[in-house]
mmCIF file of C-alpha atoms and ligand atoms in Angstrom:
data_model
loop_
_atom_site.group_PDB
_atom_site.id
_atom_site.type_symbol
_atom_site.label_atom_id
_atom_site.label_comp_id
_atom_site.label_asym_id
_atom_site.label_seq_id
_atom_site.Cartn_x
_atom_site.Cartn_y
_atom_site.Cartn_z
ATOM 1 C CA MET R 1 43.598 -14.243 17.490
ATOM 2 C CA THR R 2 45.906 -15.804 20.151
ATOM 3 C CA ILE R 3 44.027 -17.467 23.418
ATOM 4 C CA LEU R 4 44.958 -14.191 25.729
ATOM 5 C CA GLY R 5 43.699 -11.940 23.260
ATOM 6 C CA THR R 6 40.695 -13.654 22.864
ATOM 7 C CA THR R 7 40.664 -13.713 26.872
ATOM 8 C CA LEU R 8 41.491 -9.876 26.937
ATOM 9 C CA ALA R 9 38.844 -9.063 24.354
ATOM 10 C CA MET R 10 36.255 -11.174 26.403
ATOM 11 C CA ALA R 11 37.213 -9.533 29.895
ATOM 12 C CA PHE R 12 37.065 -6.247 27.890
ATOM 13 C CA TYR R 13 33.310 -6.929 26.415
ATOM 14 C CA LEU R 14 32.121 -8.060 30.305
ATOM 15 C CA LEU R 15 33.743 -4.944 31.737
ATOM 16 C CA GLN R 16 31.789 -3.103 28.942
ATOM 17 C CA ALA R 17 28.690 -4.879 29.597
ATOM 18 C CA VAL R 18 28.704 -4.452 33.275
ATOM 19 C CA SER R 19 29.388 -0.947 33.363
ATOM 20 C CA GLY R 20 26.313 -0.742 31.081
ATOM 21 C CA GLU R 21 26.238 3.103 29.442
ATOM 22 C CA SER R 22 29.585 3.673 30.742
ATOM 23 C CA GLY R 23 30.159 3.979 27.222
ATOM 24 C CA TYR R 24 28.272 7.283 27.012
ATOM 25 C CA ALA R 25 28.880 9.278 29.998
ATOM 26 C CA GLU R 26 32.115 9.712 28.333
ATOM 27 C CA ASN R 27 30.414 11.786 26.157
ATOM 28 C CA GLY R 28 29.492 14.423 28.530
ATOM 29 C CA ASP R 29 25.864 15.606 28.459
ATOM 30 C CA PHE R 30 25.323 13.285 25.593
ATOM 31 C CA ASP R 31 22.571 11.271 27.947
ATOM 32 C CA ASP R 32 20.507 14.574 27.792
ATOM 33 C CA ALA R 33 20.232 15.083 24.412
ATOM 34 C CA GLU R 34 18.406 12.836 21.956
ATOM 35 C CA PRO R 35 20.280 11.664 18.968
ATOM 36 C CA ASP R 36 18.783 13.638 16.136
ATOM 37 C CA ASP R 37 16.917 11.228 13.766
ATOM 38 C CA TYR R 38 16.065 12.809 10.519
ATOM 39 C CA SER R 39 15.260 9.412 8.844
ATOM 40 C CA PHE R 40 12.064 10.609 6.314
ATOM 41 C CA SER R 41 10.242 8.936 3.393
ATOM 42 C CA CYS R 42 8.407 10.237 0.645
ATOM 43 C CA TYR R 43 5.919 8.862 -2.250
ATOM 44 C CA SER R 44 4.905 10.326 -5.426
ATOM 45 C CA GLN R 45 1.959 10.929 -7.061
ATOM 46 C CA LEU R 46 2.047 11.581 -10.914
ATOM 47 C CA GLU R 47 -0.402 13.598 -12.685
ATOM 48 C CA VAL R 48 -2.541 14.281 -9.615
ATOM 49 C CA ASP R 49 -3.552 17.824 -10.905
ATOM 50 C CA GLY R 50 -3.470 17.678 -14.673
ATOM 51 C CA PRO R 51 -0.256 17.192 -15.630
ATOM 52 C CA GLN R 52 1.030 18.232 -12.446
ATOM 53 C CA HIS R 53 3.168 15.493 -10.080
ATOM 54 C CA LEU R 54 3.042 15.559 -6.197
ATOM 55 C CA LEU R 55 5.802 14.646 -4.315
ATOM 56 C CA THR R 56 5.349 14.565 -0.192
ATOM 57 C CA CYS R 57 8.095 13.762 2.482
ATOM 58 C CA SER R 58 7.243 13.205 6.099
ATOM 59 C CA PHE R 59 9.654 12.271 8.656
ATOM 60 C CA ASP R 60 9.646 8.462 10.077
ATOM 61 C CA ASP R 61 9.297 9.448 13.522
ATOM 62 C CA PRO R 62 6.134 11.843 14.350
ATOM 63 C CA ASP R 63 8.180 13.962 17.235
ATOM 64 C CA VAL R 64 10.785 15.363 15.200
ATOM 65 C CA ASN R 65 10.338 19.170 15.992
ATOM 66 C CA SER R 66 10.827 19.692 12.261
ATOM 67 C CA THR R 67 10.447 23.801 13.055
ATOM 68 C CA HIS R 68 13.356 24.894 11.398
ATOM 69 C CA LEU R 69 13.699 21.824 9.111
ATOM 70 C CA GLU R 70 13.651 21.834 5.185
ATOM 71 C CA PHE R 71 13.389 19.645 2.845
ATOM 72 C CA GLU R 72 15.073 19.891 -0.958
ATOM 73 C CA ILE R 73 15.266 17.947 -4.223
ATOM 74 C CA CYS R 74 18.209 17.840 -6.880
ATOM 75 C CA GLY R 75 18.486 15.837 -9.390
ATOM 76 C CA GLY R 76 15.890 14.755 -12.441
ATOM 77 C CA LEU R 77 14.958 17.364 -12.705
ATOM 78 C CA LEU R 78 13.637 19.257 -15.988
ATOM 79 C CA ASP R 79 15.723 22.842 -16.563
ATOM 80 C CA LEU R 80 16.591 22.939 -12.924
ATOM 81 C CA GLY R 81 19.445 21.888 -10.151
ATOM 82 C CA CYS R 82 16.996 21.972 -7.280
ATOM 83 C CA LEU R 83 13.388 22.378 -5.621
ATOM 84 C CA SER R 84 12.387 23.210 -2.398
ATOM 85 C CA PHE R 85 9.384 22.026 -0.818
ATOM 86 C CA ASN R 86 6.317 23.571 0.846
ATOM 87 C CA LYS R 87 5.534 22.674 4.317
ATOM 88 C CA LEU R 88 2.306 21.982 5.282
ATOM 89 C CA GLN R 89 2.119 20.886 9.296
ATOM 90 C CA GLU R 90 4.052 18.119 9.472
ATOM 91 C CA MET R 91 4.034 17.426 5.716
ATOM 92 C CA TYR R 92 6.262 18.536 3.109
ATOM 93 C CA PHE R 93 5.355 18.459 -0.290
ATOM 94 C CA ILE R 94 5.687 20.016 -3.886
ATOM 95 C CA LYS R 95 3.205 19.764 -6.796
ATOM 96 C CA THR R 96 5.560 20.511 -10.089
ATOM 97 C CA LYS R 97 5.711 19.352 -13.601
ATOM 98 C CA LYS R 98 9.150 19.511 -13.572
ATOM 99 C CA PHE R 99 9.973 15.715 -12.686
ATOM 100 C CA LEU R 100 12.137 14.171 -15.571
ATOM 101 C CA LEU R 101 10.773 10.896 -14.525
ATOM 102 C CA ILE R 102 14.235 8.868 -15.618
ATOM 103 C CA GLY R 103 17.066 8.797 -13.576
ATOM 104 C CA ASP R 104 17.982 9.761 -9.508
ATOM 105 C CA SER R 105 17.184 12.129 -7.590
ATOM 106 C CA LYS R 106 18.353 13.329 -4.300
ATOM 107 C CA ILE R 107 16.540 14.370 -1.463
ATOM 108 C CA CYS R 108 17.969 16.042 1.439
ATOM 109 C CA VAL R 109 17.119 17.286 4.903
ATOM 110 C CA LYS R 110 18.273 20.858 5.693
ATOM 111 C CA LEU R 111 18.978 22.662 8.962
ATOM 112 C CA GLY R 112 20.042 26.518 8.428
ATOM 113 C CA GLY R 113 20.899 25.700 4.805
ATOM 114 C CA LYS R 114 23.261 22.547 5.553
ATOM 115 C CA ASN R 115 22.245 19.213 4.463
ATOM 116 C CA VAL R 116 21.435 17.092 7.877
ATOM 117 C CA THR R 117 20.688 14.078 5.730
ATOM 118 C CA CYS R 118 20.233 13.113 2.182
ATOM 119 C CA ARG R 119 18.451 9.793 0.725
ATOM 120 C CA LYS R 120 19.080 9.040 -2.685
ATOM 121 C CA MET R 121 15.307 8.230 -4.999
ATOM 122 C CA LYS R 122 13.821 7.634 -8.136
ATOM 123 C CA ILE R 123 10.521 9.429 -8.163
ATOM 124 C CA VAL R 124 9.207 6.541 -10.697
ATOM 125 C CA LYS R 125 9.861 3.387 -7.749
ATOM 126 C CA ILE R 126 7.726 5.724 -4.957
ATOM 127 C CA VAL R 127 4.414 5.799 -6.517
ATOM 128 C CA LYS R 128 1.681 5.724 -4.450
ATOM 129 C CA PRO R 129 -1.602 5.424 -6.251
ATOM 130 C CA GLU R 130 -4.734 7.526 -5.331
ATOM 131 C CA ALA R 131 -7.146 5.475 -3.619
ATOM 132 C CA PRO R 132 -9.821 3.884 -5.738
ATOM 133 C CA PHE R 133 -13.641 4.712 -5.329
ATOM 134 C CA ASP R 134 -17.348 4.275 -6.214
ATOM 135 C CA ILE R 135 -16.833 0.464 -5.208
ATOM 136 C CA ARG R 136 -20.390 -1.297 -5.666
ATOM 137 C CA VAL R 137 -21.958 -4.497 -5.350
ATOM 138 C CA THR R 138 -24.769 -5.155 -7.532
ATOM 139 C CA TYR R 139 -26.461 -8.677 -6.986
ATOM 140 C CA ARG R 140 -27.650 -10.987 -10.244
ATOM 141 C CA GLU R 141 -30.154 -12.827 -9.089
ATOM 142 C CA GLY R 142 -30.485 -15.075 -12.153
ATOM 143 C CA ALA R 143 -26.933 -15.627 -12.057
ATOM 144 C CA ASN R 144 -26.454 -15.943 -8.178
ATOM 145 C CA ASP R 145 -23.633 -14.021 -8.068
ATOM 146 C CA PHE R 146 -22.541 -10.351 -7.288
ATOM 147 C CA VAL R 147 -20.840 -7.898 -9.189
ATOM 148 C CA VAL R 148 -17.933 -5.811 -8.012
ATOM 149 C CA THR R 149 -17.145 -2.921 -9.924
ATOM 150 C CA PHE R 150 -14.941 0.265 -8.733
ATOM 151 C CA ASN R 151 -13.495 3.470 -10.418
ATOM 152 C CA THR R 152 -9.923 4.862 -10.474
ATOM 153 C CA SER R 153 -8.105 7.873 -12.010
ATOM 154 C CA HIS R 154 -5.415 5.974 -12.577
ATOM 155 C CA LEU R 155 -7.473 4.710 -15.882
ATOM 156 C CA ARG R 156 -6.820 8.299 -17.640
ATOM 157 C CA LYS R 157 -3.658 8.638 -16.832
ATOM 158 C CA LYS R 158 -0.615 8.742 -19.143
ATOM 159 C CA TYR R 159 1.915 7.406 -16.891
ATOM 160 C CA VAL R 160 0.684 5.074 -14.022
ATOM 161 C CA LYS R 161 -2.384 3.345 -15.789
ATOM 162 C CA ASP R 162 -1.307 -0.334 -15.052
ATOM 163 C CA LEU R 163 -2.344 -1.086 -11.400
ATOM 164 C CA MET R 164 -3.043 -4.136 -8.660
ATOM 165 C CA HIS R 165 -6.287 -3.675 -7.422
ATOM 166 C CA GLU R 166 -6.709 -5.708 -3.956
ATOM 167 C CA VAL R 167 -10.287 -5.937 -3.118
ATOM 168 C CA ALA R 168 -10.802 -6.902 0.420
ATOM 169 C CA TYR R 169 -14.388 -7.879 2.032
ATOM 170 C CA ARG R 170 -15.746 -9.049 5.031
ATOM 171 C CA GLN R 171 -18.620 -10.002 6.944
ATOM 172 C CA GLU R 172 -19.450 -7.134 8.783
ATOM 173 C CA LYS R 173 -20.019 -9.273 12.385
ATOM 174 C CA ASN R 174 -16.545 -11.251 11.879
ATOM 175 C CA GLU R 175 -14.647 -7.908 12.652
ATOM 176 C CA ASN R 176 -10.623 -9.244 11.149
ATOM 177 C CA ASP R 177 -11.734 -12.052 8.801
ATOM 178 C CA TRP R 178 -11.218 -10.495 5.750
ATOM 179 C CA MET R 179 -11.253 -12.165 2.527
ATOM 180 C CA HIS R 180 -8.834 -10.741 -0.052
ATOM 181 C CA VAL R 181 -8.933 -10.844 -4.134
ATOM 182 C CA ASN R 182 -5.886 -9.191 -6.577
ATOM 183 C CA LEU R 183 -6.859 -8.268 -10.141
ATOM 184 C CA SER R 184 -6.220 -5.682 -12.756
ATOM 185 C CA SER R 185 -9.430 -5.157 -13.968
ATOM 186 C CA THR R 186 -12.201 -2.885 -11.876
ATOM 187 C CA LYS R 187 -14.609 -5.695 -12.060
ATOM 188 C CA LEU R 188 -15.049 -8.973 -10.180
ATOM 189 C CA THR R 189 -17.895 -11.319 -9.553
ATOM 190 C CA LEU R 190 -17.844 -12.957 -6.334
ATOM 191 C CA LEU R 191 -20.231 -16.162 -5.960
ATOM 192 C CA GLN R 192 -23.203 -16.194 -3.958
ATOM 193 C CA ARG R 193 -22.519 -19.842 -2.683
ATOM 194 C CA LYS R 194 -18.957 -18.307 -0.714
ATOM 195 C CA LEU R 195 -21.274 -15.701 0.835
ATOM 196 C CA GLN R 196 -23.213 -15.910 3.829
ATOM 197 C CA PRO R 197 -27.035 -15.402 3.209
ATOM 198 C CA ASN R 198 -28.529 -13.045 4.722
ATOM 199 C CA ALA R 199 -25.485 -11.581 6.162
ATOM 200 C CA MET R 200 -24.085 -7.706 6.141
ATOM 201 C CA TYR R 201 -20.963 -7.050 4.206
ATOM 202 C CA GLU R 202 -18.235 -4.343 3.713
ATOM 203 C CA ILE R 203 -16.194 -4.200 0.738
ATOM 204 C CA LYS R 204 -13.272 -2.009 -0.140
ATOM 205 C CA VAL R 205 -10.083 -1.608 -2.488
ATOM 206 C CA ARG R 206 -6.904 -0.466 -2.908
ATOM 207 C CA SER R 207 -4.319 -0.081 -5.779
ATOM 208 C CA ILE R 208 -0.368 -0.614 -5.975
ATOM 209 C CA PRO R 209 1.653 0.388 -9.299
ATOM 210 C CA ASN R 210 1.885 -2.893 -11.370
ATOM 211 C CA THR R 211 4.848 -2.442 -13.586
ATOM 212 C CA ASN R 212 8.524 -3.103 -14.269
ATOM 213 C CA TYR R 213 9.196 0.786 -14.389
ATOM 214 C CA PHE R 214 5.953 2.420 -12.132
ATOM 215 C CA GLU R 215 6.613 0.472 -8.487
ATOM 216 C CA GLY R 216 6.142 2.188 -5.060
ATOM 217 C CA PHE R 217 3.158 1.474 -2.398
ATOM 218 C CA TRP R 218 -0.267 0.413 -1.744
ATOM 219 C CA SER R 219 -2.968 3.714 -2.160
ATOM 220 C CA ASP R 220 -4.946 4.244 0.698
ATOM 221 C CA TRP R 221 -8.502 2.087 0.899
ATOM 222 C CA SER R 222 -11.161 3.172 -0.702
ATOM 223 C CA PRO R 223 -14.192 4.103 1.139
ATOM 224 C CA SER R 224 -16.296 1.282 2.204
ATOM 225 C CA PHE R 225 -18.895 -0.268 0.332
ATOM 226 C CA HIS R 226 -21.887 -2.123 2.564
ATOM 227 C CA PHE R 227 -24.321 -4.625 1.240
ATOM 228 C CA ARG R 228 -26.804 -7.350 2.553
ATOM 229 C CA THR R 229 -27.069 -10.998 0.989
ATOM 230 C CA PRO R 230 -30.121 -12.091 0.189
ATOM 231 C CA GLU R 231 -32.082 -14.545 2.601
ATOM 232 C CA THR R 232 -31.638 -17.779 0.009
ATOM 233 C CA LYS R 233 -28.397 -18.822 -1.081
ATOM 234 C CA GLY R 234 -29.534 -19.352 -4.621
ATOM 235 C CA THR R 235 -30.586 -22.179 -6.725
ATOM 236 C CA GLU R 236 -27.165 -22.742 -8.232
ATOM 237 C CA LEU R 237 -26.458 -23.769 -4.337
ATOM 238 C CA SER R 238 -28.584 -26.772 -3.992
ATOM 239 C CA LEU R 239 -28.200 -28.170 -7.836
ATOM 240 C CA LEU R 240 -24.407 -27.822 -7.093
ATOM 241 C CA TYR R 241 -24.362 -29.409 -3.018
ATOM 242 C CA GLY R 242 -27.493 -31.836 -2.661
ATOM 243 C CA PRO R 243 -26.306 -35.188 -2.388
ATOM 244 C CA VAL R 244 -27.721 -36.168 -5.368
ATOM 245 C CA SER R 245 -25.844 -33.789 -7.641
ATOM 246 C CA GLN R 246 -22.766 -34.957 -5.720
ATOM 247 C CA ILE R 247 -23.669 -38.440 -7.159
ATOM 248 C CA ILE R 248 -24.067 -37.370 -10.264
ATOM 249 C CA ARG R 249 -20.754 -34.922 -10.350
ATOM 250 C CA ARG R 250 -18.840 -37.775 -9.477
ATOM 251 C CA LEU R 251 -19.891 -40.297 -11.942
ATOM 252 C CA TRP R 252 -19.748 -37.450 -14.462
ATOM 253 C CA ASN R 253 -16.066 -36.777 -13.774
ATOM 254 C CA ASN R 254 -15.498 -40.492 -13.979
ATOM 255 C CA CYS R 255 -16.376 -40.427 -17.413
ATOM 256 C CA ALA R 256 -14.910 -37.484 -18.426
ATOM 257 C CA ARG R 257 -11.617 -38.979 -17.113
ATOM 258 C CA ASN R 258 -11.858 -42.758 -18.013
ATOM 259 C CA PRO R 259 -11.585 -41.902 -21.746
ATOM 260 C CA LYS R 260 -7.939 -39.791 -21.645
ATOM 261 C CA LYS R 261 -6.211 -42.916 -20.091
HETATM 262 C C1 NAG A 1 10.634 23.440 18.625
HETATM 263 O O1 NAG A 1 11.571 24.321 18.290
HETATM 264 C C2 NAG A 1 11.459 25.763 18.033
HETATM 265 C C3 NAG A 1 12.770 26.627 18.250
HETATM 266 O O2 NAG A 1 13.522 25.623 18.027
HETATM 267 C C4 NAG A 1 10.801 25.965 19.667
HETATM 268 O O3 NAG A 1 10.721 27.070 19.529
HETATM 269 C C5 NAG A 1 9.586 25.349 19.512
HETATM 270 O O4 NAG A 1 9.197 25.368 20.890
HETATM 271 C C6 NAG A 1 9.925 23.619 19.778
HETATM 272 N N1 NAG A 1 8.479 22.737 19.624
HETATM 273 C C7 NAG A 1 8.241 21.587 20.133
HETATM 274 C C8 NAG A 1 6.745 21.274 20.377
HETATM 275 O O5 NAG A 1 8.786 21.507 21.066
HETATM 276 C C1 NAG A 2 23.054 19.490 -0.117
HETATM 277 O O1 NAG A 2 23.039 18.298 -1.286
HETATM 278 C C2 NAG A 2 22.839 18.611 -2.445
HETATM 279 C C3 NAG A 2 22.667 17.374 -3.098
HETATM 280 O O2 NAG A 2 23.507 16.233 -3.337
HETATM 281 C C4 NAG A 2 23.697 19.551 -3.325
HETATM 282 O O3 NAG A 2 23.005 19.662 -4.315
HETATM 283 C C5 NAG A 2 24.219 20.628 -2.362
HETATM 284 O O4 NAG A 2 24.968 21.359 -2.876
HETATM 285 C C6 NAG A 2 24.427 20.227 -0.857
HETATM 286 N N1 NAG A 2 23.850 21.456 0.223
HETATM 287 C C7 NAG A 2 25.025 22.000 0.852
HETATM 288 C C8 NAG A 2 24.596 23.289 1.347
HETATM 289 O O5 NAG A 2 26.126 21.168 1.011
HETATM 290 C C1 NAG A 3 -15.103 6.932 -13.475
HETATM 291 O O1 NAG A 3 -15.022 8.664 -13.110
HETATM 292 C C2 NAG A 3 -14.488 9.272 -13.710
HETATM 293 C C3 NAG A 3 -14.403 10.705 -12.955
HETATM 294 O O2 NAG A 3 -15.231 11.222 -11.896
HETATM 295 C C4 NAG A 3 -16.084 9.312 -14.668
HETATM 296 O O3 NAG A 3 -15.798 10.227 -15.712
HETATM 297 C C5 NAG A 3 -16.128 7.980 -15.484
HETATM 298 O O4 NAG A 3 -17.329 8.165 -16.017
HETATM 299 C C6 NAG A 3 -16.536 7.095 -14.015
HETATM 300 N N1 NAG A 3 -16.591 5.671 -14.786
HETATM 301 C C7 NAG A 3 -17.209 4.810 -14.550
HETATM 302 C C8 NAG A 3 -17.319 3.416 -15.194
HETATM 303 O O5 NAG A 3 -18.020 4.926 -13.858
HETATM 304 C C1 NAG A 4 -2.004 -9.875 -3.950
HETATM 305 O O1 NAG A 4 -0.844 -9.236 -3.921
HETATM 306 C C2 NAG A 4 0.046 -9.155 -2.867
HETATM 307 C C3 NAG A 4 1.313 -8.253 -3.796
HETATM 308 O O2 NAG A 4 2.292 -8.837 -4.790
HETATM 309 C C4 NAG A 4 0.134 -10.292 -1.938
HETATM 310 O O3 NAG A 4 1.216 -10.536 -0.873
HETATM 311 C C5 NAG A 4 -1.150 -11.072 -1.760
HETATM 312 O O4 NAG A 4 -0.590 -12.473 -0.905
HETATM 313 C C6 NAG A 4 -1.882 -11.232 -2.987
HETATM 314 N N1 NAG A 4 -3.578 -12.021 -2.403
HETATM 315 C C7 NAG A 4 -4.205 -12.676 -3.069
HETATM 316 C C8 NAG A 4 -4.974 -12.937 -2.050
HETATM 317 O O5 NAG A 4 -3.340 -13.349 -3.915
#
């Protein structure tokens, strides 16, 4: 660009900046109407009701007036071209056995039979698992630990069987101080010495698909379980952390390491 060109461009840019919304004013009554934003999100839940899958979509903007808006999915369906969604309040959903679980689908928002906006999606990449349930904590006095167990409906599913679970727990008085552990099984042990004695704890768990084929989102959190830790810190603690044991451990570590040198 020449210097003159650059100067002109800058002048034009400044003019636009100074005149603020002049760009819109030319559009007549555009100021009055909010630009329609029909962006939406969807998630799938496979085998939620026997062999039936559930696909749920909703507008990202909760204030969209959805009175006359419809959703439709085309492609990736068994024996069918397209399927219309049902509507329940602000949620649009389909319960069906007809998802191929291979290839792309196109999900469209429709107004008066016309496509307003469409998004391409793969049903298997937007999986939101069902929330785990029955989380419990059992104290094992002899072992000085807590066994955490929970259940998930995905153990009995054909498709989305492999999940990663995130267990979160906190001392109830430390509101935002959550500790997190990731695991793929439904059982976990927490060492007593890592928890405060005689304290109330809250614990919960959620899941996300953990395979290359099925991907998606975190499930909702399970209902919380609450438990109180025992008053004592456990015998293991005094043995492992007493000053004598520290000396013994240091000596032991030295002995264990030296032969390798
Ligand atoms: C939504 O739009 C319909 C018709 O277009 C109208 O009757 C209804 O009052 C609107 N609802 C809200 C909450 O604006
Ligand atoms: C809307 O989009 C779908 C998917 O691309 C297409 O099959 C359908 O014919 C379109 N409908 C209209 C009315 O254009
Ligand atoms: C998990 O829940 C299912 C259904 O409620 C039940 O049949 C099953 O026995 C539970 N499994 C465990 C390990 O609790
Ligand atoms: C658990 O996994 C998630 C997702 O991969 C990751 O963001 C998070 O940091 C992990 N948390 C821990 C404690 O490893």
